[in-house]
Coordinates of C-alpha atoms and ligand atoms in Angstrom, one line a residue:
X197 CA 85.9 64.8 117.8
X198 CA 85.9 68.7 118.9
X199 CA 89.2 69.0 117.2
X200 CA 87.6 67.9 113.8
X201 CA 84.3 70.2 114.5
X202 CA 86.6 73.4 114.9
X203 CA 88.7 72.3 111.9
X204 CA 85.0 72.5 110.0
X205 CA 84.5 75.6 112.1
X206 CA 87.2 76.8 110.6
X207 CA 86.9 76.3 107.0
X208 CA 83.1 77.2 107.4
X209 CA 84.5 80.9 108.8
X210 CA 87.1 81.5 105.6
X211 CA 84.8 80.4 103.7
X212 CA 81.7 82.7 104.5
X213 CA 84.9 86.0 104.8
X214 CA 85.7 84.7 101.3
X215 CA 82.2 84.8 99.4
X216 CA 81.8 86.7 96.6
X217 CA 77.8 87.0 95.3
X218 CA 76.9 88.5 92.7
X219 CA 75.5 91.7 94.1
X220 CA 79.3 92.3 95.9
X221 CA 80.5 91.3 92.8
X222 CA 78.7 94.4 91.1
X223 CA 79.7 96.3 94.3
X224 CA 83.6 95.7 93.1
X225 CA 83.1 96.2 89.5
X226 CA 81.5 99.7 90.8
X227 CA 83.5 100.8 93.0
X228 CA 86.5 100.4 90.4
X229 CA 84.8 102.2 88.0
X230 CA 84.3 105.0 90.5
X231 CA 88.3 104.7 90.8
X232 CA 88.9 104.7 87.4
X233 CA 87.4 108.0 87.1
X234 CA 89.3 109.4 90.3
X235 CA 92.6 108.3 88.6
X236 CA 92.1 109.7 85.4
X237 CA 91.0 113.0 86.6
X238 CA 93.9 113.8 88.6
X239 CA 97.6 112.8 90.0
X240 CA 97.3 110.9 93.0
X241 CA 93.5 110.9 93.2
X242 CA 93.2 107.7 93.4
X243 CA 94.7 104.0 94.5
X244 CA 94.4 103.2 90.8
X245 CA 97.0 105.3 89.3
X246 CA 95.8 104.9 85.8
X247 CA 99.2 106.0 84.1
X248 CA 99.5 107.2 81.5
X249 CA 101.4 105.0 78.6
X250 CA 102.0 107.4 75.3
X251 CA 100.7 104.4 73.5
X252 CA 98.0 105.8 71.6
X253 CA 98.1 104.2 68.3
X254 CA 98.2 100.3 68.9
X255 CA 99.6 97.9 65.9
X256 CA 98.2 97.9 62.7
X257 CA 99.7 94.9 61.0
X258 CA 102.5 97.1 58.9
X259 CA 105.5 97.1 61.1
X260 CA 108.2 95.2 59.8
X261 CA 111.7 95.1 60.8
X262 CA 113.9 93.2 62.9
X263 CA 113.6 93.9 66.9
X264 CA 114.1 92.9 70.3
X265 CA 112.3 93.0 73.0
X266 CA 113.1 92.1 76.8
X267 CA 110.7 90.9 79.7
X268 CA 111.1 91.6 82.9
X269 CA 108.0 91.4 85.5
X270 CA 108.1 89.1 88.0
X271 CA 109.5 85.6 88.1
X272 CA 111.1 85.1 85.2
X273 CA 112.9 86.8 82.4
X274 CA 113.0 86.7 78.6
X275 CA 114.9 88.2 75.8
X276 CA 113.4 88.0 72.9
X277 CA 114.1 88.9 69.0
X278 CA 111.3 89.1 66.1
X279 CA 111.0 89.4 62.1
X280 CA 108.4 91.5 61.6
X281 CA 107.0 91.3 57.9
X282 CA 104.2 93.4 58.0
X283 CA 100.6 92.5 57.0
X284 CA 101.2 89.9 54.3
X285 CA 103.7 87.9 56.2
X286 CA 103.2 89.1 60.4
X287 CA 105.5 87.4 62.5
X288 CA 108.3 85.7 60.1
X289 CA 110.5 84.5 62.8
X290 CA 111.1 84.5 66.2
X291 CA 113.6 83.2 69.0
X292 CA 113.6 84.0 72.5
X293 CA 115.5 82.7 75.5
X294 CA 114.1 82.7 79.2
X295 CA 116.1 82.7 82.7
X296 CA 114.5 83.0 86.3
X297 CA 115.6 85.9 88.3
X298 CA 118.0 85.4 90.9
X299 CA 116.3 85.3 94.5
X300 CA 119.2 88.1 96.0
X301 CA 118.9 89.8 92.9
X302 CA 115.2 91.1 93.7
X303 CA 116.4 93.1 96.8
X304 CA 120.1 93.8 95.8
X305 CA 121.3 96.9 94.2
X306 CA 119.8 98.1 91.4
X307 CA 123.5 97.8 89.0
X308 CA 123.4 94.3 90.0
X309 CA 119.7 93.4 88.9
X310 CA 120.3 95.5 85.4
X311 CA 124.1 94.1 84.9
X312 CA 122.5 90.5 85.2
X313 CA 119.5 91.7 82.7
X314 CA 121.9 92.8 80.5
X315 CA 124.6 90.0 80.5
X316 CA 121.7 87.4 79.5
X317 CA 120.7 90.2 76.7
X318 CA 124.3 90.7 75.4
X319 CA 124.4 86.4 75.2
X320 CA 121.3 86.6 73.5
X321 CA 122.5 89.0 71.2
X322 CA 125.9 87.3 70.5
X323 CA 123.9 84.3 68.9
X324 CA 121.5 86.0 66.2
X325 CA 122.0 84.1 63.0
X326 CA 122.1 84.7 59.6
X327 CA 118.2 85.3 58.9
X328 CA 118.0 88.0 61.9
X329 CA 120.4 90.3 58.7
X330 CA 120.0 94.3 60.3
X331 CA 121.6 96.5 57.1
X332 CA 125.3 98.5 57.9
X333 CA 125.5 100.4 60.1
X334 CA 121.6 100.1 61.7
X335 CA 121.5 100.1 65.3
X336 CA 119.7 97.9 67.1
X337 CA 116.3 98.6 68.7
X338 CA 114.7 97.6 71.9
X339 CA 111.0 97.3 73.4
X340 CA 111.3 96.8 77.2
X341 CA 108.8 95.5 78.5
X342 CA 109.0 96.2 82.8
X343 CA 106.0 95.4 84.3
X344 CA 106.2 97.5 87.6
X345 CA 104.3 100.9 88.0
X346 CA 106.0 103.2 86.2
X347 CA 105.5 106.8 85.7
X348 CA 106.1 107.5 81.8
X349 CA 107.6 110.4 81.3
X350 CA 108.0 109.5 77.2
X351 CA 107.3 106.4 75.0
X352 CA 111.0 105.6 75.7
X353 CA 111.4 106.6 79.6
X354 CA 110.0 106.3 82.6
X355 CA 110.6 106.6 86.4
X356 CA 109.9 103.5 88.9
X357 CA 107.4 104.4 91.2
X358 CA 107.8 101.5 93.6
X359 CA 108.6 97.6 93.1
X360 CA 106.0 94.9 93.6
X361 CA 105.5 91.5 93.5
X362 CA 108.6 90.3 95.8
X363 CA 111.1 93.3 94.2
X364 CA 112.5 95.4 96.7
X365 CA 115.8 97.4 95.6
X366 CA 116.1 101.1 97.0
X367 CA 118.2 102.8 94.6
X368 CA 116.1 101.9 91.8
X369 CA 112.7 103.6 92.9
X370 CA 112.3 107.5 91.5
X371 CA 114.9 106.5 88.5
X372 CA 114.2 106.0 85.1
X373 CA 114.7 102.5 84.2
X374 CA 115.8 103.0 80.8
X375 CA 118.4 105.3 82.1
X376 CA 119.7 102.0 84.2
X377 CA 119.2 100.1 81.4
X378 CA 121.1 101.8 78.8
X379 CA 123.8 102.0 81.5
X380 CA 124.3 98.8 82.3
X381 CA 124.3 98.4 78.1
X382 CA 127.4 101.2 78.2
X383 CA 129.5 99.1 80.6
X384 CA 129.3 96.4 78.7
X385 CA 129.6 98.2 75.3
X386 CA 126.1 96.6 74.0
X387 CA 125.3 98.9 71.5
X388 CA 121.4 98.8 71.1
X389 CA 118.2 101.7 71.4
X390 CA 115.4 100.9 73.5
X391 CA 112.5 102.4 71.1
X392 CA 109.7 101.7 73.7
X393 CA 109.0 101.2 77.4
X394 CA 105.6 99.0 78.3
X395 CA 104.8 97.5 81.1
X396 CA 103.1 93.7 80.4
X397 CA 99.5 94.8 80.4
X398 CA 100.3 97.2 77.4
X399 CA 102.4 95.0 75.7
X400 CA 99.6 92.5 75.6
X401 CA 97.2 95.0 74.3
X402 CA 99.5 95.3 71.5
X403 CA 100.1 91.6 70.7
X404 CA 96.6 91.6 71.5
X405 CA 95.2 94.2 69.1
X406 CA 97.9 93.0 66.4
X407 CA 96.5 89.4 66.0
X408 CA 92.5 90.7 66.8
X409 CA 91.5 94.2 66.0
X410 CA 88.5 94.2 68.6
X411 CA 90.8 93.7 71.3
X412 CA 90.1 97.0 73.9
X413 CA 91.6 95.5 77.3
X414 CA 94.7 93.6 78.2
X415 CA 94.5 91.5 82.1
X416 CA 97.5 90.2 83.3
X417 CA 97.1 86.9 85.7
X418 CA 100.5 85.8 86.8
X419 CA 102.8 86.3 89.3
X420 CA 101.2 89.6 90.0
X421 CA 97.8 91.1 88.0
X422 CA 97.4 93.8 86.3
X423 CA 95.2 95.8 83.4
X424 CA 95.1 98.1 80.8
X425 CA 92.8 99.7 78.5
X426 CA 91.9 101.9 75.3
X427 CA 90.5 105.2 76.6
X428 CA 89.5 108.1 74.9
X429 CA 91.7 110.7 75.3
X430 CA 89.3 113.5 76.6
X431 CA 87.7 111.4 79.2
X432 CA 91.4 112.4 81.2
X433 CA 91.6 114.8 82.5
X434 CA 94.8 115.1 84.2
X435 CA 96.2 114.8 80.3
X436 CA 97.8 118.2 79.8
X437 CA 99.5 117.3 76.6
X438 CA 98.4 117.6 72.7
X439 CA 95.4 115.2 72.1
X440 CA 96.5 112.3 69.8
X441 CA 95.3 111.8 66.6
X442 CA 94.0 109.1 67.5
X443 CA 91.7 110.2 70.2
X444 CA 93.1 107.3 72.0
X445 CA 95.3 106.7 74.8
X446 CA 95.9 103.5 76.5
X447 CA 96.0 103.4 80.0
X448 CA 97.9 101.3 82.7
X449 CA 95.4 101.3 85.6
X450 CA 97.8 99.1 87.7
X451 CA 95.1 97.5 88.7
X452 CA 96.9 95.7 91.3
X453 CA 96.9 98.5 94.6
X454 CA 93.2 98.7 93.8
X455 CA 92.0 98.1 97.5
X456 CA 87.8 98.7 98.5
X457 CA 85.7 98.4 101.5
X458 CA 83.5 95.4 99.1
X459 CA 86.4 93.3 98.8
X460 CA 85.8 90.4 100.8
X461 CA 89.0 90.4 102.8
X462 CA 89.8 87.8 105.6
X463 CA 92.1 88.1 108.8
X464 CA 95.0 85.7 106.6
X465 CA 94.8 88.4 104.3
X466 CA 95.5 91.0 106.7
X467 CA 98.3 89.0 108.0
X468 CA 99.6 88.4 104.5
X469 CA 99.9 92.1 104.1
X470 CA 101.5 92.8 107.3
X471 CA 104.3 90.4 106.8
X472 CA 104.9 91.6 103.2
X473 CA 107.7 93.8 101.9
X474 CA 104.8 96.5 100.7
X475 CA 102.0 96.5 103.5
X476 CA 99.0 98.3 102.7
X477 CA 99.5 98.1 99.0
X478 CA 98.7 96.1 96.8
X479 CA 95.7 94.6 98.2
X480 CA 93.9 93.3 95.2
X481 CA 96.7 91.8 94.0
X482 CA 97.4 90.4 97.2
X483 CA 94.2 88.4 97.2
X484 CA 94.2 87.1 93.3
X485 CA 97.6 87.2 91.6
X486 CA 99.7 83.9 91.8
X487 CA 102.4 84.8 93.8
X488 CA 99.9 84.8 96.4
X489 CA 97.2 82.2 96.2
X490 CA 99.2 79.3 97.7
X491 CA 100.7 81.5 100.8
X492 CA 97.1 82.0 101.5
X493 CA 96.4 78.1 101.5
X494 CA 99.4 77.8 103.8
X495 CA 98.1 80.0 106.1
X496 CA 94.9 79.0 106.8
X497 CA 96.1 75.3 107.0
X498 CA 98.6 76.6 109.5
X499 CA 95.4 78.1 111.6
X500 CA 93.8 74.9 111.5
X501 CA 97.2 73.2 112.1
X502 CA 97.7 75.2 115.3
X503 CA 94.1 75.4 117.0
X504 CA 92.4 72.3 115.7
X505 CA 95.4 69.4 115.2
X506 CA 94.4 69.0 111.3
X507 CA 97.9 67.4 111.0
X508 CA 97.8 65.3 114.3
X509 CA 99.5 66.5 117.8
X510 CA 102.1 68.5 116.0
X511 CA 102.3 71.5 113.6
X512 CA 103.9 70.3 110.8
X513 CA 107.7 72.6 110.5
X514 CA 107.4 72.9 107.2
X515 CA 104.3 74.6 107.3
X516 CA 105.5 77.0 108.9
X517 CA 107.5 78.6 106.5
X518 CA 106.2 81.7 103.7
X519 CA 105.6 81.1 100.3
X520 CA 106.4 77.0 100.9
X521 CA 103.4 76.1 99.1
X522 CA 103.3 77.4 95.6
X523 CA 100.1 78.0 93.8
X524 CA 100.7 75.5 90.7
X525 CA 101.4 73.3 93.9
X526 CA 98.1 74.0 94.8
X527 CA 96.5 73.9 91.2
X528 CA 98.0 70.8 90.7
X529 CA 95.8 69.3 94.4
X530 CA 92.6 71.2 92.9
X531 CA 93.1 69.5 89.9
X532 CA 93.0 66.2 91.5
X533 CA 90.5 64.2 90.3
X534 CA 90.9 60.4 91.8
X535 CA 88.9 59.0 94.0
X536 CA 91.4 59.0 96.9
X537 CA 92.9 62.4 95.9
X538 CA 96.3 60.9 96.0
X539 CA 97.7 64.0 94.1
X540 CA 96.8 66.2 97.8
X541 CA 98.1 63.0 99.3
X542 CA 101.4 63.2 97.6
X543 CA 101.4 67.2 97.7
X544 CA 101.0 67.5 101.4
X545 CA 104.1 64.9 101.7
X546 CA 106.0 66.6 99.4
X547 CA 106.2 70.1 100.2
X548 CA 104.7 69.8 104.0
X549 CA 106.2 66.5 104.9
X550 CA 102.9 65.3 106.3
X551 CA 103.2 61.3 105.7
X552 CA 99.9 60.5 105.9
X553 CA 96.7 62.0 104.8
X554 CA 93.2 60.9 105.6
X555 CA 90.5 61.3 102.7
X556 CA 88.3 63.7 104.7
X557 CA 91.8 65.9 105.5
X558 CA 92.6 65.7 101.8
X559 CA 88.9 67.0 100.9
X560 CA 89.5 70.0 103.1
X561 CA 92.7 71.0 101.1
X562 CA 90.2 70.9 98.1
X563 CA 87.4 72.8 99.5
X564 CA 90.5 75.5 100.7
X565 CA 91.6 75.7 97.5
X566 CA 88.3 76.0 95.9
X567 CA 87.0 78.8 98.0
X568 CA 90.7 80.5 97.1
X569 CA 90.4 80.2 94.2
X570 CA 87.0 81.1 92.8
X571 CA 87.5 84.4 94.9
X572 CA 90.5 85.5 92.8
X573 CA 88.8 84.2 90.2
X574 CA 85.4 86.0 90.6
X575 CA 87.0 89.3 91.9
X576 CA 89.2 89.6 88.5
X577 CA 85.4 89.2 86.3
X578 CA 84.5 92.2 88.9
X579 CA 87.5 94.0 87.7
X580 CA 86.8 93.3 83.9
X581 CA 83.2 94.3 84.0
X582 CA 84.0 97.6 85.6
X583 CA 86.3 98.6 82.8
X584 CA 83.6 96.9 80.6
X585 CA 81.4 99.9 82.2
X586 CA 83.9 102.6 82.2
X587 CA 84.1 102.4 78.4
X588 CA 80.2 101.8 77.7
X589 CA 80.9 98.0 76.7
X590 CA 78.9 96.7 79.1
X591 CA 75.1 96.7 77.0
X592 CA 74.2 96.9 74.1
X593 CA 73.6 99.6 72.2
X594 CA 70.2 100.5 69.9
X595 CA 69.9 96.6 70.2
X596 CA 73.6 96.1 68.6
X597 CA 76.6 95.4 70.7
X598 CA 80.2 96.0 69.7
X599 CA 82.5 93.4 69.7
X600 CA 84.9 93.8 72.8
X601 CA 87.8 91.2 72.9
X602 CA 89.7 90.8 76.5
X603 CA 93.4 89.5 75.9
X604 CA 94.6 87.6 79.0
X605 CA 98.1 86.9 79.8
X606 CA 100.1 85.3 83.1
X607 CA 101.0 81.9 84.1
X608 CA 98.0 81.9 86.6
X609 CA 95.5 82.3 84.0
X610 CA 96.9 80.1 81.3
X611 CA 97.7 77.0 83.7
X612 CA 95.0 77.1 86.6
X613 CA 91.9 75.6 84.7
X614 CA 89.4 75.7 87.6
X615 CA 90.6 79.5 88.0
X616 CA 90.2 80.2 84.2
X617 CA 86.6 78.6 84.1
X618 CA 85.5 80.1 87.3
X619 CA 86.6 83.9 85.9
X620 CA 85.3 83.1 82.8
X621 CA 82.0 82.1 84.0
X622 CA 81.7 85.0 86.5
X623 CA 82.2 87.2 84.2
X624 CA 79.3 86.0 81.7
X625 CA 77.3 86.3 84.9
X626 CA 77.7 89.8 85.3
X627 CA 77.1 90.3 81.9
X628 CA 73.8 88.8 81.0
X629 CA 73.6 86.3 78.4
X630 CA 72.8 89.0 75.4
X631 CA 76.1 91.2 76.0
X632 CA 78.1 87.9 76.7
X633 CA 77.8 87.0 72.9
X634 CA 80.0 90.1 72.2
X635 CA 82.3 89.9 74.7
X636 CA 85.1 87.5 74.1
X637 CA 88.3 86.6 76.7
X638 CA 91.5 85.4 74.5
X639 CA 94.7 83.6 75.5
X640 CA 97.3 86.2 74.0
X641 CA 99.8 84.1 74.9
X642 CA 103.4 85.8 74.9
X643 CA 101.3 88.7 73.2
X644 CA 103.6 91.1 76.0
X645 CA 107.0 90.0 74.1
X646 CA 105.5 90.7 70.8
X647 CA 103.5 93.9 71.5
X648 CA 106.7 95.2 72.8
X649 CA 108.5 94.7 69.9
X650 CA 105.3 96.0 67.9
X651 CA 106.2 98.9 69.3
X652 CA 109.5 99.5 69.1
X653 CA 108.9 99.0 65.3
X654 CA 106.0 101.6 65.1
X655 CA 108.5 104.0 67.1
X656 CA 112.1 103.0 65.3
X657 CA 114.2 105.6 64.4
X658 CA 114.4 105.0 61.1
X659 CA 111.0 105.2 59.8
Ligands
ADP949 P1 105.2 86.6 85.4 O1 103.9 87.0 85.9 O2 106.3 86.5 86.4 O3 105.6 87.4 84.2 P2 104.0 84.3 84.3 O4 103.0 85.0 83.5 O5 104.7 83.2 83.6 O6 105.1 85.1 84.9 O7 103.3 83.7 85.5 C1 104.0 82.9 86.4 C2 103.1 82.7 87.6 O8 101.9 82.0 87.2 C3 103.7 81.9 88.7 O9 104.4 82.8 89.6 C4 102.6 81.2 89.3 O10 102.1 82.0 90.4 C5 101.5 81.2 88.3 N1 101.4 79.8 87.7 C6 102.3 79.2 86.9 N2 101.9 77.9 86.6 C7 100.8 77.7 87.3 C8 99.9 76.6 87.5 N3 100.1 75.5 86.9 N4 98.8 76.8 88.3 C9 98.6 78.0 88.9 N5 99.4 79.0 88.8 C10 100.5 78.9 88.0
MG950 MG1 104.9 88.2 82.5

C-alpha cells in the first residue's frame, strides 16, 4: 500500500542522512585532527577542549598501597577499594560496590548529589576487613574518578565546566568538585584525602597503560563517549607551566562536544538536540554514546508511526515518550537472530505495547538499528584514527610501525557486539591492512576504577 511505500521512503531517507563512506570517514578523522590542534594551542580555541590532566607520568607497575577510588560518570556509581603490590604481585585484592544514581538527584542541588556519593562511600568504608590493614595513624587516600569536563586546576582539583550526559545541577558548575567532595566528607566526619582527580578516559589510560605498556589512547563508549591521549608536552601550546620530565602530558580531549560540518547529521538529530538539557553541545556524543542510540530509534519509529501507520491506525502512546527505548533494548532486537525475530516481536510489546508485529515491520526495526548503529560505530573509528594521526601513529615508519594499543571502556562498547565489530572493522579500514597489524583495540575493562587508584598511589602523601 502507499502507507508501506512511504514507511520504505522513510527508512531509505535516514538511511542515505546516516551514511558514513569511507572518504567522509577520513573527512571526520581530519577535521578532528584539525581540532585537536586548535584546542591545544589555545583556551577556548576550539569545540574540543583538550584539557589539560597533570597526568604526565602514567603507572609503572610499582605502586603499592592500599586505596580507594570512586566512580562517578553517568549512570551508575562505584566505590571501590584496591591492594596494590607493585610489580611482582599488581592488583592483590579488590572489592568494590556499585549503586545507580538517583533520577532527581542528577538535577537537584549539588549537596544533595555529593551527600548521597558520600553516604554510599562512608558504608563502603565502614565494611573494609581485616586484609585492607592501613598502619596508625595513615589517612586514607582517594582517586576520584568524575567523568564530566573539568578544568584541572591541580592533580587533586578541578572546576566543573558544565554537566553532560542527563546531569543538570546549577550550583555545581564553576566549583571545584573536590572542594564538594571533601565537604560533604566533613559533615559526615569521613576522614579520607582525595590524592587524584580523573575523569574516566584518564583513568582508563592508566589501568590501561598499567596492565599494557603500548597503551597511548583511552575511548570511552558508554553512557556518554569520550577520549584521551599521551601528548607530548611541547606540541601545547597553551601549556604555560614547567615541562614534565616526562615530556608527556595526557590530555582529555572531551571528545564528546566535537561537532563538524562532515558529520552526517539527520533532522532526528537535530530534534534530539533541541529537546535536550544541553542543545548545541555535545553533538558527537549525541549521535554515538549510549545514552542516545535508542532515543534515536524511538524517534524515527515515531516519524514513521505518525506519517505512514507503521504500527496500524494509531500511534502507539508509549512511543511517544523520551528515552522509552533503551539502547541495550535495542541491542538486544539487533541481536536477534531467529527466523521470526521474535526477540523485536517481544521488544516492541514490551516497552511500546505494540501486540502484534508483522515480520516485514520487525525487519525494519533491524535495518533502523543497523543503520544507527554502524554510524556511531564508524564515526568513533573516525575519531580514533584522527588521534592515530595527531600523534604520527597512523603509518609506518622507515618500514617499522610502533605498537599503539587503544584501551576501550563503557557499557556500549563492551555489550553491543554488532557496534564493537562494526568500530573495529572501520577502523582497520581506515588504516590499511599493514598499519592495522600494530594497532590493537583492548577491553580495559574497569581499567577507570583502577587507574584512579593508580594514581592516587603514584601521588600519596606519604611517598
Ligand atoms: P557509564 O558510562 O555511565 O559510566 P557504563 O560504562 O557501564 O556506564 O555504560 C552504561 C551504558 O552502556 C548504558 O547507559 C547503555 O547506554 C550502554 N549499554 C549497557 N549495556 C548495553 C547493551 N547490552 N547494549 C548496548 N548498550 C549498552
Ligand atoms: Mg563509566
Amino acid at each position: 500500500s502507499g502507507k508501506w511505500a512511504r514507511v520504505i521512503e522513510i527508512l531509505k531517507a535516514f538511511e542515505e542522512d546516516c551514511a558514513t563512506p569511507i572518504a567522509k570517514l577520513r573527512q571526520v578523522a581530519d577535521a578532528m585532527t584539525v581540532e585537536m590542534h586548535a584546542g591545544l594551542a589555545s583556551e577556548g580555541g576550539s569545540k574540543l577542549k583538550m584539557l589539560i590532566s597533570y597526568v604526565d607520568n602514567l603507572p609503572s607497575g610499582d605502586e603499592t598501597g592500599f586505596f580507594y577510588a570512586l566512580d562517578l560518570g553517568g549512570t551508575n556509581f562505584r566505590v571501590m577499594r584496591v591492594l596494590l603490590g607493585g610489580k611482582q604481585d599488581r592488583v592483590v585484592k579488590r572489592e568494590f560496590k556499585e549503586e545507580s544514581i538517583p533520577p532527581h538527584l542528577m538535577t537537584g542541588k549539588s549537596h544533595e548529589l555529593f551527600d548521597f556519593i558520600v553516604d554510599v562511600l562512608a558504608k563502603f568504608v565502614a565494611t573494609e576487613g581485616e586484609d585492607f590493614h592501613l598502619p596508625p595513624g595513615r589517612q586514607r587516600e582517594l582517586g576520584f574518578t568524575f567523568s564530566f569536563p573539568v578544568k584541572q586546576i591541580s592533580l587533586s582539583a578541578g572546576t566543573l565546566i558544565n554537566w553532560t550526559k542527563g546531569f543538570s545541577i546549577d550550583d555545581t558548575v564553576n566549583k571545584d568538585v573536590v572542594g564538594e567532595l571533601v565537604k560533604a566528607m566533613e559533615r559526615v566526619g569521613l576522614d579520607m584525602r582525595v590524592a587524584a582527580l580523573v575523569n574516566d578516559t584518564i583513568g582508563t589510560l592508566a589501568g590501561g597503560r598499567y596492565t599494557n605498556p603500548d597503551v597511548v589512547v583511552a575511548v570511552i563508549l558508554g553512557t556518554g563517549t569520550n577520549a584521551a591521549y599521551v601528548e607530548r608536552a611541547h606540541a601545547i601550546p597553551k601549556w604555560h607551566g614547567l615541562l614534565p620530565k616526562s615530556g608527556e602530558m595526557v590530555i582529555n580531549m572531551e571528545w564528546g562536544n566535537f561537532r563538524s560540518s562532515h558529520l552526517p547529521l539527520t533532522e532526528y538529530d537535530h530534534s534530539l538536540d533541541l529537546d535536550s538539557l544541553n542543545p548545541g553541545e555535545q553533538i558527537l556524543e549525541k549521535i554515538i554514546s549510549g545514552m542516545y542510540l535508542g532515543e534515536i530509534l524511538r524517534r524515527v519509529l515515531l516519524k514513521m508511526a505518525e506519517e505512514a501507520a507503521f504500527f496500524g491506525d494509531i500511534v502507539p502512546p508509549k512511543l511517544k515518550i523520551p528515552f522509552i527505548l533503551r539502547t541495550p533494548n535495542m541491542s538486544a532486537m539487533h541481536s536477534d537472530t531467529s527466523p521470526d525475530l521474535k526477540v523485536v516481536g517481544s521488544k516492541l510489546k514490551d516497552i511500546l505495547e505494540v501486540p502484534n508485529s508483522s515480520l516485514k515491520m520487525r525487519k525494519v526495526v533491524i535495518s533502523l538499528c543497523n543503520i544507527i548503529a554502524s554510524r556511531g560505530a564508524r564515526l568513533s573509528a573516525a575519531g580514533i584514527y584522527g588521534i592515530l594521526k595527531k600523534i604520527g601513529r597512523d603509518a609506518t615508519k622507515d618500514g617499522e610501525a610502533q605498537k599503539s594499543v587503544i584501551a576501550m571502556d563503557g557499557g556500549l562498547f563492551e555489550h553491543y557486539t554488532q557496534f564493537s565489530e562494526s568500530m573495529k572493522n572501520s577502523l582497520k579500514e581506515l588504516l590499511g591492512d599493514e598499519v592495522s597489524e600494530s594497532v590493537e583495540v583492548i577491553l580495559s575493562n574497569d581499567g577507570s576504577g583502577v587507574g584512579a587508584a593508580l594514581l592516587a598511589a603514584s601521588h600519596s602523601q606519604y611517598l
